[in-house]
């Protein structure tokens, strides 16, 4: 996109010049503190103006009257070296200091006049007595040892309070919709502002690139923005003082996969590549670069992270096609990160880039059922998808006074999502995107005369349906016409709407499988995000003051068409440039036994939209223009929204191992722009002329949540910690739909509203044992309920449009119900056993498990709710009153680290990791989803009696024997007695085979055991 590149270069050139002339500042990303208490070793007296310094970053501070020196704005890392000095005393160095974002690492230095320097290896405190809020932190070292995690999403899923949201995508965090959260990369928001979907950076960024993943679920301070749920914040790595190189390869081993009901679980033909390199360029300039690539030939055979199911059981259809390996199912994921950090003119600069893209064929981004239904159609009609999400940040920092830090982050995000027909001759791959055709209407097609003329006709050219005309075999003088079955002059394929009225499939069934034509339109969504964030932090005695601002300017363009072969389609286009901004201030007051963190935040949202309807029930003004009666929409400017949000966190330390905490806050998130802008960019008359359309609401309010949590944390021993938290969240102004009908409207329509509401109640228990005696453990359990009036903005759409004009509104739920993703009980257990050199059990004096790491992840979840249906499809009982089965699975990872020095001699840290991953170790195969009509996983309870209307006879002269493509319905595969006809009885046998194969695919069942192998080289 040339325009984006021009804007990008201009934007960053301006920022660099501004930085050089003003200040150099550091990222407004997640950072922590180091508080060092410096005393005289003999007397215990605090030392005033003693210094501590982080050797890797040169950050430092001087001690106050109480002997405490606090270094603020420290990036998360596990291996800092901190030195304390004071005139007349020997320095003390503490190595392997771990810093976690939003927390204070406390160190103790007892200086003496001895003539020998002291070096101490740091151990982080079991309980942080100054911690505010409910959050989990995952360090780079932890991420490498957790079983069966490949990306940011996998790691975040281990946080208590997070549940996959199958209705909206992403995670529900303490009852939120998946669209209501915040995702940040190096301090910049990456959540899609239009749809609320997660950034592909959550999948594409290499594990090698991650310094820390922080997940805030409750009690976020005043700096927390853009969410009424929670925040997943990732900090990528900077280069170290020594050279690093890492290489990793991963692939599935389908030959070792288990079976379900005697049929093999197929592999996805999954290959993953990761590379990382970094180190010093000069003493003050360091770099770190990573790259990741994933290819899957059969993406549907991989597990769906939201349904926890797959479509990979190797059922064979009557033609021998493997339904566990659906065609047109390729998936490519690419990610790269780069960091350059350097000191110049007394300042510290850091620049980061993350380039992410994903390409998918049609089967891989629709349901597995649709994938099978498309399997026998023309591959040229299967759409392709390219998603690109590139994120750039420029950061720097400078100190002010003894402890103040002025900081600023400038960010730019370029996003594009394109779905549609693509050039099959060029395909796609790990190093190339699909070449998706542009949707153009440059020509008109006269179907009666088969003539193409310049000029638009309201139908996108490459989707234009063409009729097929052939002589009648019984009377060649007569011409038969088959609508939509002809060849499109622009593509050379049958276009128009999908044609299912054919027996050209292995089952010979009429109306069940796509034979030709399209089932998907096109989408083109792009946006640029320009971000500027700044703040000032300082430590005044016990007060840690933070105040800052942030601003986001979006340039959003959207154009999609769900029925491009129809002159009156479902289409949408809009361009808008909204502004989101906020300012905050907070004071973290850390005293000896209590920590207060009051804060105040002001959020501002300007939709910059002049398409807010004055009266949705009477949206037009009738007028005469040039003698022609016209309807002019009545619009007004959408209102600006603002909210002042108080935040308060209190932690009371009973001892250095036990704390009680209280958190309260009001949180705000602007509405999704698709709910604000959908179908508002073009002619309102055209939109409302198409029945059942959904119209955006320019005046839609942002969601406003009130969050309260209480809890305590205690150290049960030197290595064992227990945490208990109770959470209550009240959610208001949630988006939904309202049906608009009026005498002023020829057809009714739906409009987005902010009238839905929900509440969440949860209790969380976590017991964690840090690594000792060669093993660590983390167990968490959550009991929760989420009740609401709509699971998603569109969840009530079918009920609204199917409602009879004279019906009462009882067709919709009359009171809050368990939302679609609600799981009452969730438990997780992480176990890791690690054996260093010489450790572990021995046989004949040989430690047989040295350099081994064993890691397991066990998850138990009760089922999600569903609404029972009768065999006629009507609701039976209350909405979401039933529960699907529970889910239980254990995954295992075994890693053997081979040090080259042990094999080849010498010294050095070069090593090779050989790793096996086993998903579903115990091969638990039970239904985890059910049919709403039966409550069973492999039987929908319906009466599947085949009702045929005619025998399919091999008689070319009978016009009734032809399908919509102009082909004979007779399919010789199901002419079982070879009599020249497929009787209704033979069709019924084909239908019976189809049902058998459909249920044998076990798409409601847990995925059988799968095995992967990894190789990783480090030096």
CSV table of C-alpha atoms in Angstrom, one decimal, residues 686-977:
chain,number,residue,atom,x,y,z
A,686,UNK,CA,-30.4,1.1,-0.9
A,687,UNK,CA,-29.4,-0.4,2.5
A,688,UNK,CA,-33.0,-0.3,3.7
A,689,UNK,CA,-34.4,-1.7,0.4
A,690,UNK,CA,-32.6,-4.9,1.3
A,691,UNK,CA,-34.6,-6.6,4.0
A,692,UNK,CA,-33.1,-7.8,7.3
A,693,UNK,CA,-30.1,-5.4,7.1
A,694,UNK,CA,-28.2,-4.4,10.2
A,695,UNK,CA,-27.4,-0.7,10.5
A,696,UNK,CA,-24.6,0.8,12.6
A,697,UNK,CA,-25.4,3.3,15.3
A,698,UNK,CA,-23.1,6.3,15.2
A,699,UNK,CA,-24.3,7.4,18.7
A,700,UNK,CA,-23.6,4.0,20.3
A,701,UNK,CA,-22.2,4.4,23.8
A,702,UNK,CA,-19.0,2.8,25.0
A,703,UNK,CA,-19.3,0.0,27.5
A,704,UNK,CA,-19.0,1.1,31.2
A,705,UNK,CA,-18.0,-1.5,33.8
A,706,UNK,CA,-17.7,-1.4,37.5
A,707,UNK,CA,-15.2,-3.9,39.0
A,708,UNK,CA,-14.6,-4.9,42.6
A,709,UNK,CA,-12.2,-7.6,43.9
A,710,UNK,CA,-10.9,-8.6,47.3
A,711,UNK,CA,-8.4,-11.3,48.2
A,712,UNK,CA,-5.3,-12.4,50.1
A,713,UNK,CA,-2.0,-14.0,49.4
A,714,UNK,CA,0.2,-16.0,51.8
A,715,UNK,CA,3.4,-17.9,51.8
A,716,UNK,CA,2.7,-21.4,53.2
A,717,UNK,CA,6.4,-22.1,53.2
A,718,UNK,CA,9.6,-20.7,51.7
A,719,UNK,CA,8.6,-22.1,48.3
A,720,UNK,CA,4.8,-22.5,48.4
A,721,UNK,CA,2.3,-19.6,47.9
A,722,UNK,CA,-1.5,-19.5,48.0
A,723,UNK,CA,-3.7,-16.8,46.6
A,724,UNK,CA,-7.5,-16.4,46.9
A,725,UNK,CA,-9.5,-13.7,45.1
A,726,UNK,CA,-13.1,-12.9,44.8
A,727,UNK,CA,-14.3,-10.8,41.9
A,728,UNK,CA,-17.6,-9.0,41.0
A,729,UNK,CA,-18.1,-7.2,37.8
A,730,UNK,CA,-21.1,-5.2,36.7
A,731,UNK,CA,-21.2,-4.6,32.9
A,732,UNK,CA,-23.4,-2.0,31.4
A,733,UNK,CA,-24.0,-0.4,27.9
A,734,UNK,CA,-23.1,-3.7,26.2
A,735,UNK,CA,-24.0,-3.8,22.5
A,736,UNK,CA,-27.0,-5.7,21.1
A,737,UNK,CA,-29.7,-5.3,18.5
A,738,UNK,CA,-33.1,-3.6,18.3
A,739,UNK,CA,-35.6,-4.4,15.5
A,740,UNK,CA,-37.0,-1.2,13.9
A,741,UNK,CA,-40.4,-1.4,12.2
A,742,UNK,CA,-42.5,1.6,11.4
A,743,UNK,CA,-45.3,2.7,9.0
A,744,UNK,CA,-42.7,5.0,7.6
A,745,UNK,CA,-40.6,2.0,6.5
A,746,UNK,CA,-41.3,-0.4,3.7
A,747,UNK,CA,-39.1,-3.0,5.3
A,748,UNK,CA,-37.9,-3.3,8.8
A,749,UNK,CA,-34.2,-3.4,9.8
A,750,UNK,CA,-32.1,-3.9,12.9
A,751,UNK,CA,-29.8,-1.4,14.5
A,752,UNK,CA,-27.1,-1.8,17.1
A,753,UNK,CA,-27.9,-0.6,20.6
A,754,UNK,CA,-26.2,-0.3,23.9
A,755,UNK,CA,-29.0,-1.7,26.0
A,756,UNK,CA,-27.6,-5.1,27.0
A,757,UNK,CA,-26.1,-5.8,30.4
A,758,UNK,CA,-24.4,-8.6,32.3
A,759,UNK,CA,-22.7,-9.4,35.6
A,760,UNK,CA,-19.9,-11.7,36.7
A,761,UNK,CA,-19.1,-13.3,40.0
A,762,UNK,CA,-16.0,-15.4,40.5
A,763,UNK,CA,-13.8,-17.0,43.2
A,764,UNK,CA,-10.2,-17.9,42.3
A,765,UNK,CA,-7.7,-20.1,44.2
A,766,UNK,CA,-4.1,-20.5,43.2
A,767,UNK,CA,-1.4,-22.6,44.8
A,768,UNK,CA,2.0,-22.2,43.4
A,769,UNK,CA,5.3,-23.9,44.3
A,770,UNK,CA,8.5,-22.4,42.9
A,771,UNK,CA,11.2,-24.6,41.6
A,772,UNK,CA,12.9,-26.6,44.4
A,773,UNK,CA,13.8,-30.2,44.8
A,774,UNK,CA,13.8,-30.4,41.0
A,775,UNK,CA,10.1,-29.6,40.5
A,776,UNK,CA,7.6,-26.7,40.4
A,777,UNK,CA,3.9,-26.7,40.5
A,778,UNK,CA,1.0,-24.2,39.8
A,779,UNK,CA,-2.6,-25.1,40.4
A,780,UNK,CA,-5.5,-22.8,39.9
A,781,UNK,CA,-9.2,-23.2,40.3
A,782,UNK,CA,-12.0,-20.8,39.3
A,783,UNK,CA,-15.7,-20.9,40.2
A,784,UNK,CA,-17.7,-18.3,38.3
A,785,UNK,CA,-21.0,-17.4,36.7
A,786,UNK,CA,-21.6,-14.9,34.0
A,787,UNK,CA,-25.2,-13.9,33.4
A,788,UNK,CA,-26.2,-11.5,30.6
A,789,UNK,CA,-29.0,-10.5,28.2
A,790,UNK,CA,-27.0,-11.2,25.0
A,791,UNK,CA,-23.9,-13.3,24.4
A,792,UNK,CA,-22.8,-11.2,21.4
A,793,UNK,CA,-24.1,-8.2,19.6
A,794,UNK,CA,-25.7,-10.4,17.0
A,795,UNK,CA,-26.9,-13.3,19.1
A,796,UNK,CA,-30.5,-12.2,19.1
A,797,UNK,CA,-30.6,-11.4,15.4
A,798,UNK,CA,-32.5,-14.6,14.3
A,799,UNK,CA,-35.1,-14.1,17.0
A,800,UNK,CA,-35.7,-10.5,15.9
A,801,UNK,CA,-36.1,-11.1,12.2
A,802,UNK,CA,-38.2,-14.2,12.6
A,803,UNK,CA,-40.6,-12.5,15.0
A,804,UNK,CA,-44.2,-12.3,13.8
A,805,UNK,CA,-45.4,-8.7,13.4
A,806,UNK,CA,-48.1,-9.2,16.0
A,807,UNK,CA,-46.0,-11.2,18.4
A,808,UNK,CA,-45.1,-10.1,21.9
A,809,UNK,CA,-41.4,-9.7,22.7
A,810,UNK,CA,-41.2,-12.9,24.7
A,811,UNK,CA,-39.4,-14.5,21.8
A,812,UNK,CA,-36.3,-12.9,23.4
A,813,UNK,CA,-34.9,-14.0,26.8
A,814,UNK,CA,-36.8,-12.1,29.5
A,815,UNK,CA,-34.1,-12.2,32.1
A,816,UNK,CA,-30.3,-12.6,32.2
A,817,UNK,CA,-29.1,-16.1,31.4
A,818,UNK,CA,-25.7,-17.9,31.4
A,819,UNK,CA,-23.9,-16.5,28.4
A,820,UNK,CA,-22.6,-18.9,25.7
A,821,UNK,CA,-19.0,-19.1,27.0
A,822,UNK,CA,-19.8,-19.5,30.7
A,823,UNK,CA,-18.0,-22.3,32.5
A,824,UNK,CA,-18.8,-22.8,36.1
A,825,UNK,CA,-15.7,-24.7,37.1
A,826,UNK,CA,-12.3,-24.4,35.6
A,827,UNK,CA,-9.1,-25.9,37.0
A,828,UNK,CA,-5.5,-26.1,35.7
A,829,UNK,CA,-2.4,-27.8,36.9
A,830,UNK,CA,1.1,-27.1,35.6
A,831,UNK,CA,3.9,-29.4,36.7
A,832,UNK,CA,7.5,-29.1,35.8
A,833,UNK,CA,10.4,-31.5,36.8
A,834,UNK,CA,13.8,-30.2,35.9
A,835,UNK,CA,17.1,-32.0,36.3
A,836,UNK,CA,20.4,-30.2,35.8
A,837,UNK,CA,23.7,-31.8,35.3
A,838,UNK,CA,24.3,-34.6,37.8
A,839,UNK,CA,20.8,-34.4,39.2
A,840,UNK,CA,18.0,-37.0,39.3
A,841,UNK,CA,17.8,-40.7,39.9
A,842,UNK,CA,20.9,-42.7,39.2
A,843,UNK,CA,21.6,-46.2,37.8
A,844,UNK,CA,25.1,-47.5,38.4
A,845,UNK,CA,26.1,-44.0,39.5
A,846,UNK,CA,24.8,-42.4,36.3
A,847,UNK,CA,22.1,-39.7,36.6
A,848,UNK,CA,19.8,-41.0,33.9
A,849,UNK,CA,17.5,-37.9,33.8
A,850,UNK,CA,20.1,-35.2,33.9
A,851,UNK,CA,19.4,-32.3,31.5
A,852,UNK,CA,15.8,-33.5,31.1
A,853,UNK,CA,12.7,-31.3,31.6
A,854,UNK,CA,9.3,-32.9,32.0
A,855,UNK,CA,6.3,-30.6,31.9
A,856,UNK,CA,2.6,-31.3,32.0
A,857,UNK,CA,-0.5,-29.1,31.6
A,858,UNK,CA,-3.8,-30.5,32.8
A,859,UNK,CA,-7.1,-28.7,32.3
A,860,UNK,CA,-10.5,-29.4,33.5
A,861,UNK,CA,-13.5,-27.3,32.5
A,862,UNK,CA,-17.2,-27.9,32.9
A,863,UNK,CA,-19.3,-27.4,29.8
A,864,UNK,CA,-20.7,-24.3,28.2
A,865,UNK,CA,-24.5,-23.7,28.2
A,866,UNK,CA,-26.8,-24.3,25.2
A,867,UNK,CA,-30.5,-24.0,24.5
A,868,UNK,CA,-32.3,-27.3,24.0
A,869,UNK,CA,-34.4,-27.6,20.8
A,870,UNK,CA,-37.2,-29.9,19.9
A,871,UNK,CA,-36.9,-32.0,16.7
A,872,UNK,CA,-39.0,-29.3,15.0
A,873,UNK,CA,-36.3,-26.7,15.9
A,874,UNK,CA,-38.3,-24.8,18.5
A,875,UNK,CA,-36.9,-23.9,21.9
A,876,UNK,CA,-37.4,-26.5,24.6
A,877,UNK,CA,-37.1,-24.9,28.1
A,878,UNK,CA,-35.2,-21.8,29.1
A,879,UNK,CA,-32.5,-20.1,27.1
A,880,UNK,CA,-29.1,-21.7,27.7
A,881,UNK,CA,-30.5,-23.9,30.5
A,882,UNK,CA,-28.6,-27.0,29.4
A,883,UNK,CA,-24.9,-27.7,29.7
A,884,UNK,CA,-22.5,-29.4,27.3
A,885,UNK,CA,-20.2,-32.1,28.7
A,886,UNK,CA,-17.0,-31.3,30.7
A,887,UNK,CA,-13.5,-31.2,29.2
A,888,UNK,CA,-10.5,-32.9,30.7
A,889,UNK,CA,-7.0,-33.2,29.1
A,890,UNK,CA,-3.4,-33.6,30.0
A,891,UNK,CA,-0.6,-32.5,27.7
A,892,UNK,CA,3.0,-33.6,28.2
A,893,UNK,CA,6.3,-32.1,27.0
A,894,UNK,CA,9.6,-33.9,27.3
A,895,UNK,CA,12.8,-31.9,26.6
A,896,UNK,CA,16.4,-33.3,26.6
A,897,UNK,CA,19.1,-30.6,26.6
A,898,UNK,CA,22.4,-31.7,25.1
A,899,UNK,CA,25.3,-29.4,25.9
A,900,UNK,CA,27.9,-29.5,23.2
A,901,UNK,CA,30.7,-29.2,25.8
A,902,UNK,CA,29.5,-32.5,27.3
A,903,UNK,CA,29.8,-34.2,24.0
A,904,UNK,CA,32.7,-32.5,22.3
A,905,UNK,CA,34.6,-31.2,25.3
A,906,UNK,CA,35.7,-27.6,26.0
A,907,UNK,CA,33.5,-24.9,27.4
A,908,UNK,CA,30.7,-22.7,26.1
A,909,UNK,CA,26.9,-22.7,26.3
A,910,UNK,CA,26.0,-24.1,22.9
A,911,UNK,CA,23.3,-26.7,23.2
A,912,UNK,CA,20.6,-28.7,21.3
A,913,UNK,CA,17.2,-29.3,22.7
A,914,UNK,CA,15.2,-32.4,21.5
A,915,UNK,CA,11.6,-32.1,22.5
A,916,UNK,CA,8.5,-34.2,22.2
A,917,UNK,CA,5.0,-32.8,22.7
A,918,UNK,CA,2.1,-35.1,23.5
A,919,UNK,CA,-1.4,-33.5,23.3
A,920,UNK,CA,-4.1,-35.5,25.1
A,921,UNK,CA,-1.6,-37.8,26.8
A,922,UNK,CA,-4.3,-40.2,28.1
A,923,UNK,CA,-6.2,-40.1,24.8
A,924,UNK,CA,-9.4,-39.0,26.5
A,925,UNK,CA,-12.1,-39.2,23.8
A,926,UNK,CA,-15.5,-38.0,25.0
A,927,UNK,CA,-18.0,-35.6,23.5
A,928,UNK,CA,-17.4,-32.0,24.5
A,929,UNK,CA,-20.2,-30.6,22.4
A,930,UNK,CA,-23.6,-31.9,21.7
A,931,UNK,CA,-26.5,-31.5,19.3
A,932,UNK,CA,-29.1,-29.2,20.8
A,933,UNK,CA,-31.9,-31.5,19.6
A,934,UNK,CA,-30.6,-34.6,21.4
A,935,UNK,CA,-28.0,-33.6,24.0
A,936,UNK,CA,-25.7,-36.2,22.4
A,937,UNK,CA,-22.4,-35.8,20.6
A,938,UNK,CA,-22.8,-38.3,17.8
A,939,UNK,CA,-26.6,-38.4,17.2
A,940,UNK,CA,-28.8,-35.4,16.6
A,941,UNK,CA,-31.9,-37.3,17.5
A,942,UNK,CA,-33.7,-36.3,14.3
A,943,UNK,CA,-35.7,-38.7,12.1
A,944,UNK,CA,-33.4,-39.0,9.1
A,945,UNK,CA,-35.8,-40.7,6.7
A,946,UNK,CA,-34.8,-40.0,3.1
A,947,UNK,CA,-37.6,-38.6,1.1
A,948,UNK,CA,-36.8,-38.9,-2.6
A,949,UNK,CA,-38.9,-37.4,-5.4
A,950,UNK,CA,-37.7,-39.3,-8.5
A,951,UNK,CA,-35.4,-42.0,-9.7
A,952,UNK,CA,-32.3,-40.7,-11.4
A,953,UNK,CA,-32.3,-42.4,-14.8
A,954,UNK,CA,-29.5,-42.5,-17.4
A,955,UNK,CA,-31.8,-41.0,-20.1
A,956,UNK,CA,-30.3,-37.9,-21.8
A,957,UNK,CA,-33.6,-37.3,-23.6
A,958,UNK,CA,-35.7,-36.7,-20.5
A,959,UNK,CA,-35.5,-33.0,-19.5
A,960,UNK,CA,-36.5,-33.9,-15.9
A,961,UNK,CA,-33.3,-35.9,-15.4
A,962,UNK,CA,-31.0,-32.8,-15.5
A,963,UNK,CA,-29.7,-30.8,-12.6
A,964,UNK,CA,-29.1,-27.1,-12.3
A,965,UNK,CA,-25.8,-27.4,-14.1
A,966,UNK,CA,-27.4,-29.1,-17.1
A,967,UNK,CA,-25.9,-32.5,-16.2
A,968,UNK,CA,-27.6,-35.8,-15.7
A,969,UNK,CA,-28.6,-36.5,-12.1
A,970,UNK,CA,-27.7,-40.1,-12.7
A,971,UNK,CA,-24.6,-41.0,-10.7
A,972,UNK,CA,-23.3,-44.4,-11.7
A,973,UNK,CA,-21.6,-45.0,-8.3
A,974,UNK,CA,-25.0,-45.4,-6.7
A,975,UNK,CA,-26.5,-47.5,-9.4
A,976,UNK,CA,-25.9,-50.5,-7.2
A,977,UNK,CA,-27.7,-53.0,-9.4
